[in-house]
Coordinates of C-alpha atoms in Angstrom, one line a residue:
M484 CA -3.5 42.3 11.2
L485 CA -3.9 39.2 8.9
A486 CA -5.6 39.9 5.6
R487 CA -9.0 38.2 5.1
K488 CA -8.9 35.3 2.6
P489 CA -10.8 35.8 -0.6
A490 CA -13.0 32.8 0.2
S491 CA -13.8 34.4 3.6
I492 CA -14.8 37.7 1.9
F493 CA -17.0 35.9 -0.5
L494 CA -18.6 33.9 2.2
Y495 CA -19.2 37.1 4.2
F496 CA -20.8 38.8 1.3
T497 CA -22.9 35.8 0.4
L498 CA -24.2 35.4 4.0
T499 CA -25.1 39.1 4.1
L500 CA -26.9 38.8 0.8
F501 CA -28.8 35.7 2.0
L502 CA -29.9 37.4 5.2
L503 CA -31.1 40.4 3.2
L504 CA -33.1 38.2 0.8
S505 CA -34.6 36.2 3.7
F506 CA -35.6 39.5 5.5
L507 CA -37.3 40.8 2.2
V508 CA -39.1 37.5 1.7
T509 CA -40.4 37.5 5.4
I510 CA -41.9 41.1 5.2
K511 CA -43.5 40.2 1.7
A512 CA -44.7 36.8 2.7
S513 CA -48.3 37.8 2.2
E514 CA -47.7 39.2 -1.3
P515 CA -47.8 37.0 -4.5
S516 CA -44.3 35.9 -5.6
P517 CA -43.3 37.8 -8.6
N518 CA -40.9 35.2 -9.8
E519 CA -41.7 31.4 -9.6
N520 CA -38.1 30.5 -9.7
D521 CA -37.3 32.3 -6.3
G522 CA -37.3 28.9 -4.5
E523 CA -34.9 27.5 -7.0
D524 CA -32.6 30.6 -6.7
L525 CA -32.6 30.3 -2.9
A526 CA -31.7 26.6 -3.1
A527 CA -28.9 27.4 -5.6
L528 CA -27.6 30.1 -3.3
E529 CA -27.6 27.7 -0.3
E530 CA -25.6 25.3 -2.5
L531 CA -23.1 28.0 -3.2
I532 CA -22.8 28.8 0.5
A533 CA -22.3 25.1 1.3
L534 CA -19.6 24.8 -1.4
D535 CA -17.8 27.9 -0.1
E536 CA -18.0 26.6 3.4
E537 CA -16.5 23.3 2.3
E538 CA -13.7 25.0 0.4
E539 CA -12.9 27.3 3.3
K540 CA -12.8 24.3 5.6
L541 CA -10.4 22.6 3.2
E542 CA -8.3 25.8 3.3
Q543 CA -8.3 25.8 7.1
E544 CA -7.2 22.2 7.1
E545 CA -4.4 23.1 4.7
G546 CA -3.2 25.7 7.2
S547 CA -3.2 23.2 10.1
H548 CA -2.2 20.0 8.4
G549 CA 0.0 21.3 5.5
V550 CA -0.7 21.0 1.8
R551 CA -4.2 19.7 0.9
S552 CA -4.1 16.2 -0.4
S553 CA -3.7 15.8 -4.1
E554 CA -6.4 13.2 -4.1
A555 CA -9.0 15.7 -2.7
E556 CA -8.0 18.2 -5.3
V557 CA -8.4 15.7 -8.1
L558 CA -11.8 14.4 -6.8
T559 CA -13.1 17.9 -6.3
R560 CA -12.1 19.0 -9.9
A561 CA -13.1 15.6 -11.4
Q562 CA -16.8 16.2 -10.0
R563 CA -17.0 19.0 -12.6
I564 CA -15.5 16.8 -15.4
V565 CA -16.9 13.3 -15.0
L566 CA -20.4 13.0 -16.1
E567 CA -22.9 11.2 -13.8
L568 CA -25.1 8.9 -15.9
N569 CA -28.6 7.9 -14.9
N570 CA -31.7 6.2 -16.5
D571 CA -32.6 9.4 -18.3
N572 CA -29.4 10.8 -19.7
T573 CA -27.3 7.8 -20.6
K574 CA -28.6 7.2 -24.1
R575 CA -28.5 10.8 -25.0
I576 CA -24.9 11.3 -23.9
I577 CA -23.6 8.1 -25.5
D578 CA -25.3 8.7 -28.8
G579 CA -24.5 12.4 -28.9
N580 CA -20.8 12.1 -28.5
E581 CA -18.1 10.5 -30.7
Y582 CA -16.1 9.1 -27.8
V583 CA -17.5 8.3 -24.3
L584 CA -15.5 6.2 -21.7
V585 CA -18.0 4.8 -19.1
L586 CA -17.1 3.4 -15.7
G587 CA -19.7 1.2 -14.4
Y588 CA -19.3 0.9 -10.5
A589 CA -21.0 -0.1 -7.3
P590 CA -20.5 1.9 -4.1
W591 CA -19.9 -1.2 -2.1
C592 CA -17.3 -2.7 -4.4
P593 CA -13.7 -2.2 -3.0
R594 CA -12.1 -2.4 -6.5
S595 CA -14.5 0.3 -7.7
A596 CA -13.4 2.5 -4.7
E597 CA -9.7 2.0 -5.7
L598 CA -10.4 2.8 -9.4
M599 CA -12.5 5.9 -8.9
P600 CA -9.6 8.3 -7.9
Q601 CA -7.6 7.0 -10.8
F602 CA -10.5 7.4 -13.2
A603 CA -11.0 11.0 -11.8
E604 CA -7.3 11.9 -12.2
A605 CA -7.3 10.5 -15.7
A606 CA -10.4 12.7 -16.6
T607 CA -8.6 15.8 -15.4
S608 CA -5.4 14.9 -17.4
L609 CA -7.4 14.2 -20.6
K610 CA -9.3 17.5 -20.2
D611 CA -6.0 19.3 -19.9
L612 CA -4.7 17.6 -23.0
G613 CA -7.8 18.7 -25.0
S614 CA -9.0 15.2 -25.6
P615 CA -12.3 14.8 -27.3
L616 CA -13.3 11.9 -24.9
L617 CA -16.1 12.4 -22.5
M618 CA -15.6 10.6 -19.3
A619 CA -18.7 9.3 -17.5
K620 CA -19.7 7.0 -14.6
L621 CA -22.7 5.0 -13.8
D622 CA -23.7 3.7 -10.4
A623 CA -24.8 0.3 -11.7
D624 CA -26.2 -0.7 -8.3
R625 CA -28.6 2.2 -8.3
Y626 CA -29.5 2.0 -12.0
P627 CA -29.5 -1.7 -12.8
K628 CA -31.6 -1.5 -15.9
T629 CA -29.4 1.0 -17.5
A630 CA -26.3 -1.0 -16.5
S631 CA -27.9 -4.1 -18.2
L632 CA -28.5 -2.2 -21.3
L633 CA -24.8 -1.2 -21.5
D634 CA -23.8 -4.8 -20.7
I635 CA -22.2 -3.9 -17.4
K636 CA -22.2 -7.2 -15.5
G637 CA -19.4 -6.9 -13.0
F638 CA -17.7 -4.1 -11.0
P639 CA -15.8 -2.1 -12.0
T640 CA -16.4 -2.2 -15.8
L641 CA -14.9 0.2 -18.3
L642 CA -16.4 0.6 -21.7
L643 CA -15.5 2.9 -24.6
F644 CA -18.3 3.9 -26.8
V645 CA -17.4 5.2 -30.2
N646 CA -20.3 6.7 -32.0
G647 CA -22.6 4.7 -29.8
T648 CA -20.8 1.3 -30.3
S649 CA -19.1 -0.1 -27.2
Q650 CA -15.8 -1.9 -26.9
L651 CA -14.3 -3.4 -23.8
Y652 CA -11.6 -1.4 -22.1
T653 CA -8.3 -3.4 -22.4
G654 CA -5.7 -1.0 -20.7
G655 CA -4.2 -0.7 -17.2
F656 CA -5.9 0.9 -14.2
S657 CA -3.6 3.6 -13.1
A658 CA -4.5 7.1 -14.2
E659 CA -1.5 7.3 -16.5
E660 CA -2.5 4.0 -18.2
I661 CA -6.1 5.1 -18.6
V662 CA -4.9 8.3 -20.3
I663 CA -2.5 6.4 -22.6
W664 CA -5.2 3.8 -23.7
A665 CA -7.8 6.5 -24.2
R666 CA -5.6 8.7 -26.3
K667 CA -4.5 5.9 -28.4
K668 CA -8.2 4.9 -29.0
T669 CA -9.2 8.5 -29.9
G670 CA -6.6 9.1 -32.5
V671 CA -3.4 10.0 -30.6
P672 CA -1.2 6.9 -30.8
V673 CA 2.0 8.8 -30.6
T674 CA 2.9 11.9 -28.8
R675 CA 5.3 14.2 -30.8
I676 CA 7.9 16.2 -28.7
R677 CA 9.6 19.1 -30.5
S678 CA 11.9 20.8 -27.9
V679 CA 14.0 20.2 -24.9
A680 CA 11.6 22.0 -22.6
E681 CA 8.7 19.7 -23.8
A682 CA 10.8 16.7 -23.1
E683 CA 11.7 17.8 -19.7
E684 CA 8.1 18.4 -18.9
F685 CA 7.1 15.1 -20.3
L686 CA 9.6 13.3 -18.0
R687 CA 8.0 14.9 -15.0
K688 CA 4.7 13.2 -15.8
H689 CA 5.6 9.8 -17.4
H690 CA 7.6 6.9 -15.9
T691 CA 7.4 4.2 -18.7
F692 CA 7.3 5.0 -22.3
V693 CA 8.8 4.1 -25.8
T694 CA 11.0 6.7 -27.6
G695 CA 11.4 6.8 -31.3
L696 CA 13.9 8.9 -33.2
F697 CA 13.0 9.5 -36.8
E698 CA 14.5 12.3 -38.9
N699 CA 11.4 13.1 -41.0
F700 CA 8.5 11.0 -39.5
E701 CA 8.1 9.1 -42.7
G702 CA 9.2 5.9 -44.4
P703 CA 8.7 2.2 -43.9
D704 CA 10.5 2.1 -40.5
Y705 CA 8.4 5.0 -39.1
N706 CA 5.2 3.4 -40.4
E707 CA 6.0 0.2 -38.6
F708 CA 6.7 2.2 -35.4
V709 CA 3.3 3.9 -35.6
K710 CA 1.5 0.6 -36.3
A711 CA 3.1 -0.8 -33.1
A712 CA 1.9 2.2 -31.2
I713 CA -1.6 1.7 -32.4
S714 CA -1.5 -2.0 -31.6
D715 CA -0.1 -1.6 -28.1
N716 CA -2.7 -0.6 -25.5
E717 CA -0.5 0.1 -22.6
I718 CA 2.6 2.1 -23.2
Q719 CA 2.9 5.7 -24.2
F720 CA 4.8 6.2 -27.5
V721 CA 6.9 9.4 -28.1
E722 CA 8.4 10.5 -31.4
V723 CA 11.2 13.1 -31.8
S724 CA 13.3 14.2 -34.8
N725 CA 16.0 16.1 -32.9
I726 CA 18.9 14.2 -31.4
D727 CA 19.3 16.6 -28.5
V728 CA 15.6 16.4 -27.6
A729 CA 15.9 12.6 -27.9
K730 CA 18.9 12.5 -25.4
V731 CA 16.7 14.2 -22.8
L732 CA 14.3 11.3 -22.9
F733 CA 17.0 8.6 -23.5
P734 CA 20.5 9.6 -22.7
D735 CA 22.1 6.4 -23.9
I736 CA 20.6 6.9 -27.4
K737 CA 22.9 6.1 -30.4
H738 CA 23.5 8.9 -32.9
T739 CA 21.1 7.5 -35.5
Y740 CA 17.9 8.6 -37.0
H741 CA 16.1 5.3 -36.8
F742 CA 16.1 4.4 -33.2
I743 CA 13.6 2.9 -30.7
G744 CA 14.1 2.4 -26.9
I745 CA 12.0 1.8 -23.9
V746 CA 12.3 3.9 -20.6
K747 CA 11.3 2.5 -17.2
S748 CA 11.7 3.8 -13.7
E749 CA 13.9 1.1 -12.2
P750 CA 17.6 0.0 -12.4
E751 CA 17.1 -1.3 -15.9
R752 CA 15.9 2.2 -16.9
Y753 CA 17.0 2.3 -20.6
T754 CA 16.7 -0.6 -23.0
S755 CA 17.5 -0.2 -26.8
Y756 CA 15.7 -2.1 -29.5
E757 CA 18.3 -3.9 -31.6
G758 CA 16.0 -5.7 -34.2
T759 CA 14.7 -4.8 -37.6
L760 CA 11.8 -2.2 -37.4
E761 CA 8.8 -4.5 -37.9
M762 CA 5.5 -4.1 -35.9
D763 CA 5.4 -7.7 -34.5
K764 CA 9.1 -7.7 -33.5
I765 CA 8.7 -4.2 -31.8
L766 CA 5.6 -5.5 -29.9
Q767 CA 7.5 -8.6 -28.8
F768 CA 10.3 -6.4 -27.6
L769 CA 7.9 -4.5 -25.5
D770 CA 6.3 -7.6 -24.1
D771 CA 9.7 -8.8 -23.0
N772 CA 10.8 -5.5 -21.5
K773 CA 7.7 -3.4 -20.4
F774 CA 7.7 -4.8 -16.8
P775 CA 10.2 -3.9 -14.1
L776 CA 12.7 -6.6 -13.1
V777 CA 10.6 -7.4 -10.1
T778 CA 6.9 -6.2 -10.5
E779 CA 4.9 -5.5 -7.4
L780 CA 1.5 -7.1 -7.9
T781 CA -1.5 -4.9 -7.2
D782 CA -5.3 -4.9 -7.9
L783 CA -4.6 -2.1 -10.5
N784 CA -2.0 -3.9 -12.5
S785 CA -3.1 -7.4 -12.1
A786 CA -5.0 -7.6 -15.4
R787 CA -1.8 -6.6 -17.3
V788 CA 0.3 -9.1 -15.3
Y789 CA -2.0 -11.9 -16.0
S790 CA -2.1 -11.2 -19.7
S791 CA 1.7 -11.2 -20.1
P792 CA 3.0 -13.6 -22.8
I793 CA 5.6 -14.8 -20.3
K794 CA 4.1 -17.9 -18.8
L795 CA 6.8 -18.7 -16.2
Q796 CA 6.4 -16.6 -13.1
V797 CA 8.2 -16.5 -9.8
I798 CA 6.2 -14.8 -7.0
V799 CA 7.7 -13.7 -3.7
F800 CA 5.4 -13.2 -0.8
A801 CA 7.0 -11.1 2.0
K802 CA 6.4 -8.3 4.5
V803 CA 7.4 -4.9 3.2
D804 CA 10.4 -4.5 5.3
D805 CA 11.7 -8.0 4.6
F806 CA 11.3 -7.5 0.8
K807 CA 13.3 -4.3 1.0
N808 CA 16.3 -6.4 2.0
L809 CA 15.6 -9.0 -0.6
L810 CA 14.9 -6.7 -3.6
E811 CA 18.4 -6.0 -4.8
P812 CA 19.7 -9.6 -4.9
L813 CA 16.3 -10.7 -6.4
Q814 CA 16.8 -8.1 -9.2
E815 CA 20.2 -9.6 -9.8
V816 CA 18.6 -12.9 -10.3
A817 CA 15.7 -11.6 -12.4
R818 CA 18.2 -9.9 -14.7
K819 CA 19.6 -13.3 -15.6
F820 CA 16.2 -14.7 -16.7
K821 CA 14.9 -11.5 -18.4
S822 CA 12.2 -12.1 -21.0
K823 CA 12.0 -15.7 -19.8
I824 CA 10.6 -15.6 -16.3
M825 CA 8.5 -12.8 -14.8
F826 CA 9.4 -11.9 -11.3
M827 CA 6.7 -10.5 -9.0
Y828 CA 6.3 -9.4 -5.3
V829 CA 3.2 -9.6 -3.2
D830 CA 2.8 -8.0 0.3
I831 CA 2.1 -11.1 2.4
S832 CA -0.1 -9.0 4.7
D833 CA -2.4 -8.1 1.9
E834 CA -5.1 -10.8 2.3
N835 CA -7.0 -10.0 -0.8
L836 CA -3.9 -10.6 -3.1
A837 CA -1.7 -13.0 -1.1
K838 CA -4.2 -15.3 0.5
P839 CA -5.7 -16.7 -2.8
Y840 CA -2.2 -17.6 -4.0
L841 CA -0.9 -19.0 -0.7
T842 CA -4.1 -21.1 -0.3
L843 CA -3.0 -23.0 -3.4
F844 CA 0.1 -24.2 -1.4
G845 CA -1.8 -24.7 1.8
L846 CA 0.1 -21.8 3.3
E847 CA -2.7 -19.2 3.8
E848 CA -1.5 -18.6 7.4
A849 CA 2.1 -18.0 6.5
E850 CA 3.7 -14.9 7.9
N851 CA 7.3 -15.3 6.7
T852 CA 8.8 -14.9 3.2
V853 CA 7.6 -17.5 0.8
V854 CA 9.0 -18.0 -2.8
T855 CA 6.7 -19.7 -5.3
A856 CA 6.5 -20.3 -9.0
F857 CA 4.0 -21.0 -11.7
D858 CA 4.2 -22.5 -15.1
H859 CA 0.9 -21.4 -16.8
R860 CA 1.6 -23.4 -19.9
M861 CA 0.8 -26.6 -17.8
S862 CA -1.0 -25.1 -14.9
S863 CA 1.7 -26.3 -12.5
K864 CA 2.9 -24.6 -9.3
F865 CA 6.2 -24.9 -7.4
L866 CA 7.5 -24.0 -3.9
L867 CA 11.0 -23.2 -2.9
Q868 CA 11.5 -25.4 0.2
S869 CA 15.2 -24.7 0.8
D870 CA 16.8 -21.6 2.5
L871 CA 15.9 -18.3 0.8
T872 CA 19.4 -17.4 -0.4
P873 CA 20.2 -15.8 -3.8
T874 CA 21.9 -19.0 -4.9
N875 CA 19.0 -21.2 -4.0
I876 CA 16.5 -18.7 -5.7
E877 CA 18.6 -18.8 -8.9
D878 CA 18.9 -22.6 -8.8
F879 CA 15.1 -22.7 -8.3
C880 CA 14.7 -20.5 -11.4
K881 CA 17.1 -22.5 -13.6
R882 CA 15.3 -25.7 -12.9
L883 CA 11.9 -24.0 -13.5
L884 CA 13.2 -22.9 -16.8
D885 CA 14.7 -26.2 -18.0
G886 CA 11.6 -28.2 -16.8
T887 CA 13.4 -30.2 -14.0
L888 CA 11.7 -28.6 -11.0
S889 CA 9.1 -31.0 -9.3
P890 CA 5.6 -29.6 -9.2
Y891 CA 4.4 -28.9 -5.7
F892 CA 1.3 -30.7 -4.4
K893 CA -0.1 -29.5 -1.1
S894 CA -0.7 -31.8 1.8
Q895 CA -1.9 -31.6 5.4
P896 CA 0.2 -33.2 8.2
I897 CA 0.2 -37.0 8.2
P898 CA -2.6 -38.1 10.7
D899 CA -2.6 -41.0 13.2
N900 CA -4.9 -43.6 11.6
K901 CA -4.5 -46.3 14.1
E902 CA -7.7 -48.1 15.0
A903 CA -9.6 -45.8 12.6
S904 CA -12.4 -47.4 10.8
I905 CA -12.0 -44.8 8.0
Q906 CA -8.5 -44.0 7.0
I907 CA -7.7 -40.2 6.6
I908 CA -5.6 -39.7 3.5
V909 CA -3.4 -36.7 2.9
G910 CA -1.3 -35.7 -0.1
K911 CA 1.8 -37.2 1.4
T912 CA 0.2 -40.6 2.1
F913 CA -1.9 -41.0 -1.1
D914 CA 0.6 -43.2 -2.8
D915 CA 1.2 -45.6 0.1
L916 CA -2.3 -45.8 1.4
V917 CA -4.2 -45.8 -1.8
L918 CA -2.1 -46.6 -4.9
S919 CA 0.3 -49.0 -3.3
S920 CA -2.1 -50.7 -0.9
P921 CA -2.6 -54.4 -1.7
K922 CA -6.3 -54.0 -0.7
N923 CA -9.4 -52.6 -2.3
V924 CA -9.9 -49.0 -1.4
L925 CA -13.2 -47.1 -1.3
L926 CA -12.1 -43.4 -1.2
E927 CA -14.5 -40.4 -0.4
V928 CA -13.3 -37.1 -1.8
Y929 CA -14.8 -34.1 -0.1
T930 CA -14.2 -30.5 0.8
P931 CA -15.3 -28.7 4.0
W932 CA -17.4 -26.1 2.0
C933 CA -19.3 -28.9 0.0
I934 CA -23.0 -28.7 0.7
N935 CA -23.7 -32.3 -0.3
C936 CA -20.7 -34.0 1.2
E937 CA -22.3 -34.4 4.6
T938 CA -24.8 -37.1 3.3
I939 CA -22.2 -39.1 1.5
S940 CA -19.9 -39.0 4.6
K941 CA -22.8 -40.6 6.6
H942 CA -23.3 -43.2 4.0
V943 CA -19.4 -44.0 4.0
E944 CA -19.4 -44.3 7.8
R945 CA -22.4 -46.8 7.7
L946 CA -20.7 -48.8 4.9
A947 CA -17.5 -48.9 6.8
K948 CA -19.4 -50.5 9.7
H949 CA -21.4 -52.9 7.4
F950 CA -18.2 -54.2 5.7
K951 CA -16.1 -54.1 8.8
G952 CA -15.3 -57.9 8.7
L953 CA -13.7 -57.8 5.3
D954 CA -9.9 -57.8 5.4
N955 CA -9.5 -56.9 1.7
L956 CA -11.4 -53.6 1.7
V957 CA -10.3 -50.3 3.2
F958 CA -12.5 -47.2 3.6
A959 CA -10.8 -43.8 3.3
R960 CA -11.5 -40.1 2.8
V961 CA -9.4 -37.2 1.7
D962 CA -10.1 -33.5 2.1
A963 CA -9.4 -32.1 -1.5
S964 CA -9.2 -28.5 -0.2
G965 CA -6.0 -29.3 1.7
N966 CA -4.5 -32.2 -0.2
E967 CA -3.4 -32.7 -3.8
H968 CA -2.0 -35.6 -5.8
P969 CA -1.2 -35.7 -9.6
K970 CA -3.3 -38.9 -9.9
L971 CA -6.3 -37.4 -8.0
Q972 CA -8.0 -35.0 -10.4
V973 CA -11.4 -34.1 -9.1
D974 CA -13.7 -31.2 -10.2
D975 CA -17.0 -32.2 -8.5
Y976 CA -17.6 -32.8 -4.8
P977 CA -18.3 -35.2 -3.3
T978 CA -16.8 -38.0 -5.4
L979 CA -16.5 -41.7 -4.5
F980 CA -13.8 -43.8 -6.1
F981 CA -13.4 -47.6 -5.8
Y982 CA -9.7 -48.6 -6.4
P983 CA -9.6 -52.4 -7.2
A984 CA -6.7 -54.2 -5.5
N985 CA -5.4 -55.4 -8.9
N986 CA -5.9 -52.2 -10.9
K987 CA -5.3 -49.0 -9.0
A988 CA -4.5 -47.1 -12.2
N989 CA -8.2 -47.3 -13.3
P990 CA -10.5 -46.4 -10.2
I991 CA -14.2 -46.9 -10.6
K992 CA -16.4 -43.8 -10.0
L993 CA -19.5 -44.6 -8.0
S994 CA -22.6 -42.6 -8.1
T995 CA -23.0 -40.3 -5.2
K996 CA -26.8 -40.1 -5.9
S997 CA -27.2 -43.7 -5.1
S998 CA -29.0 -44.9 -2.0
L999 CA -27.0 -46.5 0.9
K1000 CA -28.4 -50.0 -0.3
D1001 CA -27.4 -49.3 -3.9
L1002 CA -23.8 -48.3 -2.9
A1003 CA -23.5 -51.5 -0.8
T1004 CA -24.7 -53.6 -3.9
S1005 CA -22.1 -51.8 -6.1
I1006 CA -19.2 -52.6 -3.7
N1007 CA -20.2 -56.2 -3.4
K1008 CA -20.4 -56.5 -7.2
H1009 CA -16.8 -55.0 -7.6
L1010 CA -15.4 -57.2 -4.8
K1011 CA -16.9 -60.3 -6.4
A1012 CA -15.6 -59.2 -9.8
K1013 CA -12.1 -59.0 -8.3
D1014 CA -12.4 -62.4 -6.8
Q1015 CA -13.7 -63.8 -10.1
I1016 CA -10.6 -62.3 -11.8
A1017 CA -8.3 -63.9 -9.3
K1018 CA -10.0 -67.3 -9.8
D1019 CA -9.7 -67.1 -13.6
E1020 CA -6.0 -66.3 -13.1
L1021 CA -5.5 -69.4 -11.1

C-alpha cells in the first residue's frame, strides 16, 4: 500500500477542518459573530487550500512527467521574494531600504516576459547569498502614475535605488549577470574563495569569471585588481590566496602570487593576463576577451554586445543545424582576429533578431546562411557574396580589417524601363541613369510606408505628362527602402531632387510642400538657368 504524501495528508486535514467550520457557521448563522475577522480567516483558509491543491497538482505532474521544471520552482519561490509594487507602497519601500532593484514591466511586452524568470532566479540567488538588496517589480501598465514618478518610460526597465536615489541598471540580463551587477553595486565587488570545496561549488554555478591570485590581498597590484572589479559591471571577480585553490578555478595558472586570468565556457576557456596590473589595462583585457570566439546574439545579451568597444563585427545568420557545421571553422577564423573583430551568430529563423539586420541588406526573406559585417566607426555594412568557405570568410575578414572591403548598398532587381514615362531607379542603376545621364533628372525619393509620398507621386506623374515633349528632362523615382547609393543620403520622405545635366554632383532640393504649379515653375526656372549657362559658355 502506498504511503500518503505529506501534502495530501495536510490537504485532507484542511478540508476536514474547513467542513467542520462551515457546519458550525451554518448552525449558528442566526447568532451574532463573536469575531469580526472570521470572514478574513475563512478567505485565508481558502487561499491555503488553493495553494496546497496547486502544489499537489505540481507533484502529480512531477510523477507523470518527470522532474518539475526548474523555472516553475524559481517562479514559485520568487513570488515570496520579489516585492510587488503599487501606487500605495512604492515610496515607502524605496525610501525605507538602502538598496532596492526595481523591474518596471508591462504584461504585454515580450522582452518583459523573457526577463521576468531571469529576474526571479536572480532574486532567489541574492537571497541565498544574504544580499541586503530588495528586489521589486512594478506593473507599469497598471500603475502608470507610479511608473512615471520612477522615470520608467520603456519596458522592461531596471533601476537601482540607493537610499532613495535611482541609477540606471547597466549590466546583462541573464540571472547570473543580474546577480553579479547587483552584488558589485551593493558592496561585494570581489568574491573571496578560501578552500578547494568552495572553488568546486563556485564552478558549478559560474561560467565566466576573473580569477585573481594574491598572497595577502594587499598592495598596489591588488588595489588595481579591486578597482577593476568595481569598475566592471558584467563579470564576476574572484580572489584567492592559495595556489591549490587557484588551480581548481584556473588549471593553467602560473606559480605566482600576482596573477589574473579570465575563464569562459568555450574552447578558449583560459586566458592569462600578461600586462602590468593597472586598472585601465585590466579592463581593456576584459573587453578584448570577455566574449566567446563566436557569440550567439540574443535579446538578453544584445545590450552588452552593442556596447562592446570592438567596432568591427561579423554576423552570421544561419539555421541552427547549419550553424553547427559552420561553428568550428568559424571559431578558427575568429581566433585569428581575436580582440579586433567580434564574431556573432543569429538564428535566421528568429524574426525579432534576424529580420531587422537582414532588412538592411534587402535580404529579409533569406532562408540560407548569410555572412555580413559592420564597421560601426563609419556606419558601413558589408556582405560576403562569394561561397561560404572558411578561406573566403577569412579573406572577407582580412579586407574588413585593413579597410579594403567595399561597402554593400542594397538594390532591388533592375526593372524594364522601356516606354516608361517615369524611370524606375534602383541602387544598381543610380550611377548610369542619374549621375551619368547627359540629361536633367527630376528624382522622386519615396518609401512605401511614407504617409505623404502619395501626393508627391501624383504631382510627379502630372509633371511628367506636362513636360513630356522635352528631350533634355527625365523624370525618375527610387524606393529608398529597397535601394541605397553612397551619393543618395536622404533622411526625410518624400524628397525631390533636380539634377542639372551639367552639375550632377550638386542636386537641387525642391520643396515637397509646393503646389503642382509652383513645382512646374521651379523646373522651368532650372531648365532655363541651364540653357543660359550653355549660351554663356558659347
